[in-house]
Coordinates of C-alpha atoms in Angstrom, one line a residue:
M1 CA -28.2 -180.6 -127.4
K2 CA -26.1 -178.5 -125.1
S3 CA -25.5 -174.7 -125.4
F4 CA -22.2 -173.1 -124.4
S5 CA -21.8 -169.4 -123.6
L6 CA -18.8 -167.3 -122.9
P7 CA -17.8 -167.9 -119.2
D8 CA -16.6 -165.4 -116.7
L9 CA -12.9 -165.1 -117.4
G10 CA -12.1 -163.4 -114.1
E11 CA -10.7 -160.0 -112.9
G12 CA -14.0 -158.2 -113.7
L13 CA -13.6 -158.7 -117.5
A14 CA -17.0 -158.3 -119.0
E15 CA -16.1 -158.3 -122.7
S16 CA -13.8 -160.2 -125.0
E17 CA -13.0 -160.1 -128.7
I18 CA -13.0 -163.3 -130.7
I19 CA -9.5 -163.6 -132.1
E20 CA -9.6 -167.1 -133.7
W21 CA -11.9 -170.1 -133.9
H22 CA -10.2 -173.5 -133.6
V23 CA -13.3 -175.5 -134.5
D24 CA -16.0 -175.4 -137.1
I25 CA -19.6 -176.7 -137.6
G26 CA -19.5 -180.5 -137.9
D27 CA -16.2 -180.9 -135.9
T28 CA -16.2 -183.3 -133.0
V29 CA -14.6 -181.9 -129.8
E30 CA -13.5 -183.4 -126.5
V31 CA -13.8 -182.0 -123.0
D32 CA -11.2 -179.3 -122.3
Q33 CA -10.2 -179.1 -126.0
V34 CA -9.4 -175.4 -126.9
I35 CA -12.2 -174.2 -129.1
L36 CA -11.4 -170.5 -129.6
T37 CA -9.0 -167.7 -128.5
V38 CA -10.4 -164.4 -127.2
E39 CA -8.7 -161.2 -126.2
T40 CA -9.8 -159.5 -123.1
A41 CA -8.7 -156.1 -121.7
K42 CA -5.8 -158.0 -120.0
A43 CA -4.6 -160.6 -122.4
T44 CA -5.4 -163.3 -124.9
V45 CA -7.2 -166.3 -123.4
E46 CA -7.8 -169.8 -124.8
V47 CA -11.3 -171.1 -124.0
P48 CA -11.8 -174.9 -123.6
A49 CA -14.9 -176.9 -124.4
P50 CA -16.9 -177.8 -121.2
Y51 CA -18.2 -181.0 -122.8
G52 CA -17.5 -183.1 -125.8
G53 CA -19.6 -183.9 -128.9
K54 CA -20.4 -182.7 -132.4
I55 CA -20.6 -179.0 -133.1
V56 CA -24.1 -178.2 -134.5
H57 CA -24.0 -174.4 -134.5
R58 CA -21.3 -171.7 -134.0
Y59 CA -22.1 -168.1 -133.1
G60 CA -19.9 -165.0 -133.5
N61 CA -17.2 -164.3 -136.0
E62 CA -13.5 -163.4 -135.6
G63 CA -13.3 -159.8 -134.7
D64 CA -16.7 -159.7 -132.8
V65 CA -16.8 -158.3 -129.3
I66 CA -18.9 -160.5 -127.0
G67 CA -19.9 -160.3 -123.4
I68 CA -20.1 -162.8 -120.6
G69 CA -23.0 -165.1 -121.3
S70 CA -23.0 -164.6 -125.1
L71 CA -23.8 -167.8 -126.9
L72 CA -20.8 -169.5 -128.6
L73 CA -21.7 -173.0 -129.5
E74 CA -24.4 -175.7 -129.6
I75 CA -23.0 -179.1 -129.2
D76 CA -24.6 -182.5 -129.6
E77 CA -23.1 -184.6 -126.8
T78 CA -21.6 -188.0 -127.5
E79 CA -23.6 -191.1 -126.6
K80 CA -21.0 -192.0 -124.0
Q81 CA -21.4 -188.7 -122.2
K82 CA -25.2 -189.0 -122.1
Q83 CA -24.9 -192.5 -120.6
D84 CA -22.4 -191.3 -118.1
K85 CA -24.7 -188.5 -117.1
T86 CA -27.7 -190.8 -116.7
T87 CA -25.7 -193.2 -114.6
K88 CA -24.5 -190.3 -112.3
S89 CA -28.0 -189.0 -112.0
K90 CA -29.3 -192.4 -110.9
A91 CA -26.5 -192.7 -108.4
D92 CA -27.1 -189.3 -107.0
A93 CA -30.9 -190.0 -106.6
A94 CA -30.1 -193.2 -104.7
T95 CA -28.3 -191.2 -102.0
V96 CA -31.3 -189.0 -101.1
V97 CA -33.2 -190.1 -98.0
G98 CA -36.9 -190.5 -98.7
N99 CA -39.2 -191.6 -101.5
V100 CA -38.1 -189.7 -104.6
S101 CA -38.5 -190.4 -108.3
Q102 CA -35.7 -192.5 -109.9
H103 CA -36.2 -190.9 -113.3
P104 CA -33.3 -188.5 -114.1
Q105 CA -34.4 -184.9 -114.6
E106 CA -31.6 -183.0 -116.2
V107 CA -31.8 -179.3 -116.3
N108 CA -29.4 -177.4 -118.6
I109 CA -29.2 -173.9 -117.3
D110 CA -27.3 -172.8 -120.5
E111 CA -30.5 -173.4 -122.5
F112 CA -32.6 -171.0 -120.4
W113 CA -33.0 -167.5 -121.9
V114 CA -34.3 -164.4 -120.1
G115 CA -37.5 -163.2 -121.7
Q116 CA -38.1 -166.5 -123.6
P117 CA -41.6 -167.8 -123.0
Q118 CA -42.5 -171.5 -122.9
G119 CA -44.6 -172.9 -125.7
P120 CA -45.2 -171.3 -129.1
K121 CA -43.4 -168.0 -129.6
P122 CA -45.7 -165.0 -130.2
S123 CA -44.9 -163.3 -133.4
D124 CA -44.8 -159.9 -131.7
T125 CA -42.4 -160.9 -128.9
L126 CA -38.8 -159.7 -129.2
Q127 CA -36.3 -162.4 -128.2
A128 CA -32.8 -161.2 -127.3
L129 CA -30.0 -162.1 -124.9
P130 CA -29.7 -159.7 -122.0
S131 CA -26.2 -158.8 -123.1
A132 CA -27.5 -158.1 -126.6
R133 CA -30.1 -155.8 -125.2
R134 CA -27.5 -153.8 -123.2
L135 CA -25.2 -153.6 -126.2
A136 CA -28.1 -152.4 -128.5
Q137 CA -28.9 -149.7 -126.0
K138 CA -25.2 -148.6 -125.8
L139 CA -24.8 -148.5 -129.6
G140 CA -28.2 -147.0 -130.3
V141 CA -29.4 -150.0 -132.4
D142 CA -33.1 -150.8 -132.8
L143 CA -33.5 -154.5 -131.9
H144 CA -36.8 -154.6 -133.9
N145 CA -34.9 -154.3 -137.1
I146 CA -32.6 -157.3 -136.4
E147 CA -33.2 -160.9 -137.4
G148 CA -31.6 -163.0 -134.7
S149 CA -29.2 -165.8 -135.6
G150 CA -29.4 -167.6 -132.2
P151 CA -31.6 -170.6 -131.2
E152 CA -35.2 -170.0 -132.3
G153 CA -34.2 -166.7 -133.8
I154 CA -33.0 -165.1 -130.5
I155 CA -30.8 -162.0 -131.1
I156 CA -27.2 -162.4 -129.9
D157 CA -24.4 -159.9 -129.5
S158 CA -22.9 -160.5 -132.9
D159 CA -26.2 -159.7 -134.6
V160 CA -26.2 -156.3 -132.8
Y161 CA -22.6 -155.5 -134.0
Q162 CA -23.5 -156.4 -137.6
A163 CA -26.5 -154.2 -137.5
N164 CA -24.5 -151.4 -136.0
D165 CA -21.9 -151.7 -138.9
K166 CA -24.7 -151.5 -141.4
Q167 CA -26.5 -148.5 -140.0
R168 CA -23.3 -146.4 -139.6
P169 CA -21.1 -146.8 -142.6
G170 CA -17.5 -145.8 -142.0
T171 CA -17.6 -146.3 -138.2
E172 CA -16.2 -149.1 -136.2
V173 CA -16.9 -150.5 -132.7
L174 CA -13.7 -150.3 -130.7
K175 CA -12.3 -153.6 -129.6
G176 CA -9.5 -155.3 -127.7
A177 CA -6.6 -153.0 -126.8
R178 CA -8.3 -149.9 -128.2
R179 CA -11.4 -150.5 -126.0
T180 CA -9.1 -151.0 -123.0
M181 CA -7.3 -147.7 -123.8
V182 CA -10.6 -145.8 -123.7
N183 CA -11.4 -146.9 -120.2
T184 CA -7.8 -146.5 -118.9
M185 CA -7.4 -143.0 -120.3
T186 CA -10.8 -141.9 -119.0
E187 CA -10.0 -143.2 -115.5
S188 CA -6.7 -141.4 -115.5
H189 CA -8.3 -138.1 -116.7
H190 CA -10.8 -138.1 -113.9
N191 CA -8.6 -139.5 -111.1
V192 CA -5.0 -138.4 -111.5
A193 CA -3.5 -134.9 -110.6
S194 CA -1.2 -134.9 -113.7
V195 CA 1.8 -132.6 -114.0
T196 CA 4.4 -132.9 -116.7
I197 CA 8.1 -132.0 -116.5
T198 CA 10.4 -131.9 -119.5
E199 CA 14.2 -132.0 -120.0
E200 CA 16.9 -132.8 -122.6
A201 CA 19.8 -135.2 -122.5
V202 CA 22.8 -134.2 -124.6
L203 CA 24.1 -137.3 -126.4
A204 CA 27.7 -136.2 -127.1
N205 CA 29.1 -139.4 -125.5
W206 CA 26.9 -141.8 -127.4
S207 CA 28.2 -144.2 -130.1
D208 CA 26.5 -144.5 -133.4
N209 CA 24.9 -147.8 -132.7
E210 CA 23.3 -147.1 -129.3
D211 CA 20.1 -149.0 -128.5
I212 CA 17.9 -146.1 -127.4
T213 CA 15.2 -148.0 -125.7
S214 CA 17.6 -150.1 -123.7
R215 CA 19.5 -147.0 -122.6
L216 CA 16.2 -145.4 -121.5
I217 CA 15.2 -148.4 -119.5
Q218 CA 18.6 -148.5 -117.8
A219 CA 18.3 -144.7 -117.0
I220 CA 14.9 -145.2 -115.5
V221 CA 16.2 -148.0 -113.3
A222 CA 19.0 -145.7 -112.1
A223 CA 16.6 -142.9 -111.4
C224 CA 14.2 -145.2 -109.5
H225 CA 17.1 -146.2 -107.2
Q226 CA 18.0 -142.6 -106.6
E227 CA 14.5 -141.3 -106.2
P228 CA 12.1 -144.1 -105.4
A229 CA 9.1 -141.8 -105.0
L230 CA 8.4 -142.1 -108.7
N231 CA 8.6 -145.9 -108.6
A232 CA 5.4 -146.3 -106.6
W233 CA 1.7 -147.1 -106.4
F234 CA -0.8 -144.7 -104.9
D235 CA -4.3 -145.5 -103.5
A236 CA -6.3 -142.3 -102.9
E237 CA -9.1 -144.1 -101.1
T238 CA -6.9 -145.4 -98.3
M239 CA -4.4 -142.5 -98.7
T240 CA -1.5 -145.0 -98.9
R241 CA 1.6 -145.0 -101.0
C242 CA 3.7 -148.1 -101.7
L243 CA 7.4 -147.4 -102.7
H244 CA 8.8 -150.4 -104.7
S245 CA 12.3 -151.7 -104.3
N246 CA 12.0 -153.7 -107.5
V247 CA 11.6 -151.9 -110.8
N248 CA 8.9 -153.3 -113.1
I249 CA 8.8 -151.1 -116.2
G250 CA 5.8 -151.1 -118.5
I251 CA 6.9 -150.5 -122.1
A252 CA 4.2 -149.0 -124.3
V253 CA 4.1 -150.9 -127.6
D254 CA 2.1 -149.6 -130.6
S255 CA 0.4 -152.1 -132.8
K256 CA -2.3 -152.2 -135.5
H257 CA -4.6 -153.7 -132.8
G258 CA -4.0 -150.9 -130.4
L259 CA -1.7 -150.0 -127.5
Y260 CA -0.2 -152.7 -125.3
V261 CA 2.0 -152.2 -122.2
P262 CA 4.0 -155.4 -121.4
V263 CA 6.0 -155.3 -118.3
L264 CA 9.7 -155.9 -117.9
R265 CA 9.9 -157.2 -114.4
N266 CA 13.0 -156.6 -112.2
A267 CA 14.5 -154.5 -115.0
D268 CA 17.6 -153.8 -112.9
K269 CA 18.7 -157.4 -113.3
F270 CA 18.8 -157.1 -117.1
C271 CA 21.9 -156.1 -119.1
A272 CA 21.4 -154.1 -122.4
S273 CA 21.5 -157.2 -124.6
E274 CA 19.0 -159.1 -122.4
I275 CA 16.7 -156.0 -122.6
R276 CA 16.9 -156.0 -126.4
Q277 CA 16.1 -159.8 -126.5
W278 CA 13.1 -159.3 -124.2
L279 CA 11.8 -156.4 -126.3
D280 CA 12.1 -158.3 -129.6
E281 CA 10.4 -161.4 -128.3
T282 CA 7.6 -159.4 -126.6
V283 CA 6.9 -157.2 -129.7
T284 CA 6.7 -160.4 -131.8
G285 CA 4.2 -161.9 -129.4
I286 CA 2.1 -158.7 -129.5
R287 CA 2.0 -158.6 -133.3
N288 CA 0.9 -162.3 -133.3
R289 CA -1.7 -161.5 -130.5
K290 CA -0.1 -164.1 -128.3
I291 CA 0.7 -162.3 -125.0
G292 CA -0.3 -163.7 -121.6
R293 CA -2.2 -161.8 -119.0
E294 CA 0.7 -162.0 -116.5
Q295 CA 2.9 -160.2 -119.0
L296 CA 0.7 -157.0 -118.7
Q297 CA 0.5 -156.8 -115.0
H298 CA 2.3 -155.3 -112.0
A299 CA 4.2 -152.3 -113.7
T300 CA 5.6 -149.9 -111.2
I301 CA 6.5 -147.2 -113.7
T302 CA 6.0 -146.9 -117.5
L303 CA 8.1 -145.8 -120.5
T304 CA 6.7 -144.6 -123.9
N305 CA 9.3 -144.1 -126.6
F306 CA 7.0 -142.2 -129.0
G307 CA 10.0 -140.5 -130.6
A308 CA 10.7 -143.7 -132.6
I309 CA 7.7 -142.5 -134.7
A310 CA 7.5 -138.8 -134.3
G311 CA 7.2 -136.0 -131.7
I312 CA 9.6 -134.1 -129.5
F313 CA 7.8 -133.4 -126.2
A314 CA 4.5 -134.8 -124.9
T315 CA 2.2 -135.1 -121.9
P316 CA 2.0 -138.9 -121.4
V317 CA -0.9 -140.3 -119.3
V318 CA -0.3 -141.9 -116.0
T319 CA -2.0 -145.3 -115.4
S320 CA -3.2 -145.8 -111.8
P321 CA -2.0 -147.1 -109.4
Q322 CA 1.3 -146.0 -110.9
V323 CA 2.4 -142.4 -110.2
A324 CA 4.7 -141.7 -113.2
I325 CA 5.3 -142.3 -116.9
V326 CA 8.4 -141.3 -118.8
G327 CA 8.2 -140.3 -122.5
A328 CA 11.1 -140.0 -124.9
G329 CA 10.8 -137.9 -128.1
R330 CA 12.7 -137.8 -131.4
I331 CA 16.4 -137.2 -131.1
I332 CA 17.0 -133.7 -132.4
E333 CA 20.1 -131.9 -133.7
K334 CA 20.6 -128.3 -132.7
L335 CA 23.2 -125.6 -132.2
E336 CA 24.6 -124.5 -128.9
L337 CA 27.2 -121.8 -128.1
H338 CA 30.5 -123.1 -126.7
D339 CA 33.1 -120.4 -126.1
N340 CA 31.0 -118.1 -128.3
K341 CA 31.1 -120.6 -131.2
P342 CA 28.1 -122.5 -132.5
V343 CA 28.5 -126.2 -132.0
S344 CA 26.1 -128.9 -133.4
I345 CA 24.8 -131.3 -130.7
K346 CA 22.3 -134.2 -130.6
A347 CA 19.7 -134.1 -127.8
L348 CA 17.1 -136.6 -126.6
P349 CA 13.9 -134.8 -125.4
L350 CA 12.3 -136.2 -122.3
S351 CA 8.9 -135.7 -120.8
M352 CA 7.6 -137.2 -117.6
T353 CA 4.0 -136.9 -116.2
F354 CA 3.6 -137.6 -112.5
D355 CA 0.7 -137.7 -110.1
H356 CA 1.2 -134.7 -107.9
R357 CA -0.9 -136.2 -105.2
A358 CA 1.7 -138.9 -104.6
C359 CA 5.0 -137.1 -105.2
T360 CA 6.4 -133.6 -105.0
G361 CA 7.8 -131.5 -107.8
G362 CA 11.2 -131.7 -106.2
E363 CA 11.1 -135.5 -106.3
A364 CA 10.1 -135.5 -109.9
A365 CA 12.9 -133.0 -110.8
R366 CA 15.5 -135.1 -109.0
F367 CA 14.3 -138.2 -110.8
M368 CA 14.6 -136.4 -114.2
K369 CA 18.0 -135.1 -113.3
E370 CA 19.3 -138.6 -112.5
M371 CA 17.9 -139.9 -115.8
V372 CA 19.6 -137.2 -117.8
K373 CA 22.9 -137.8 -115.9
H374 CA 22.7 -141.6 -116.7
L375 CA 21.8 -141.0 -120.4
E376 CA 24.6 -138.5 -121.0
Q377 CA 27.2 -141.1 -120.0
G378 CA 29.0 -143.2 -122.5
E379 CA 28.7 -147.0 -122.5

């Protein structure tokens, strides 16, 4: 019997949410066959089977947040794999100089549990994965009130989450993109010197069927070329600033699963129709929770079009190492005096938060001025 736990998925990602199981108890799997899909703070990831055989136990349900090392499966290996392993062990033993035992001694590290004693299990000994202990401490869950569902009754992460849901009705453990948002916003609050500037663009020259998001993206590209200080990354530890020549715009997308920010790379090379196609395809991918890690990386500046839902002005939050985020509010209609006569106009409210450590107020104002100039033009 082999145990399989969630491996390290890289980039310091300690937790993942189970999105979908592709196998069930009783199924036979092959090596490298995709067994489940998880969502990390970066993207959705397909997890392959490290060995083949028949699935005897499956741990964790769709929607559970699990940590690295959390038990996922117990697999009864195929007879062929056992024979291959025995043959390999004998061959390896034959290469060692000296008089050693020729009996294969296989050690499966996945079956060792911290705190699990050898021999009969004392009735008063609490058995829990290290990740489950950390999770219980974080959520305030008493492990002594939990019946473990792991091997020999060991408590696993999903047991702790289930207990947490029972003891606190009406609450939920934040997962996936919402959990990522907590960490990102907290880091920004502590580490960024945020200042917000606001302005309006008069839309007298716009046609009735303008694509607002596409126009905003094109305006950001124009402003980045005019004032590159806002299209930059800043590292406070090394006191360095990197001004980017290419414009990679992160587009904030709201979904029922939380906030995602896919990146339109080299946005200056896209025309309006290509931008719209990219947006439609990307939003569909997010709704289906099928978005790759690379699609969420390397933004140099961010756009949030919150006005598509509601709101006029805002104070958007900068995500390090970026130094600026542009927000667009709801288009408003108001009266202005022209030659002492009231005239109705439409205006697009704009808000931009910038990291004042990395750029000056003058640079931010010139950036906003260029955006407004570009937006006020006709097509």
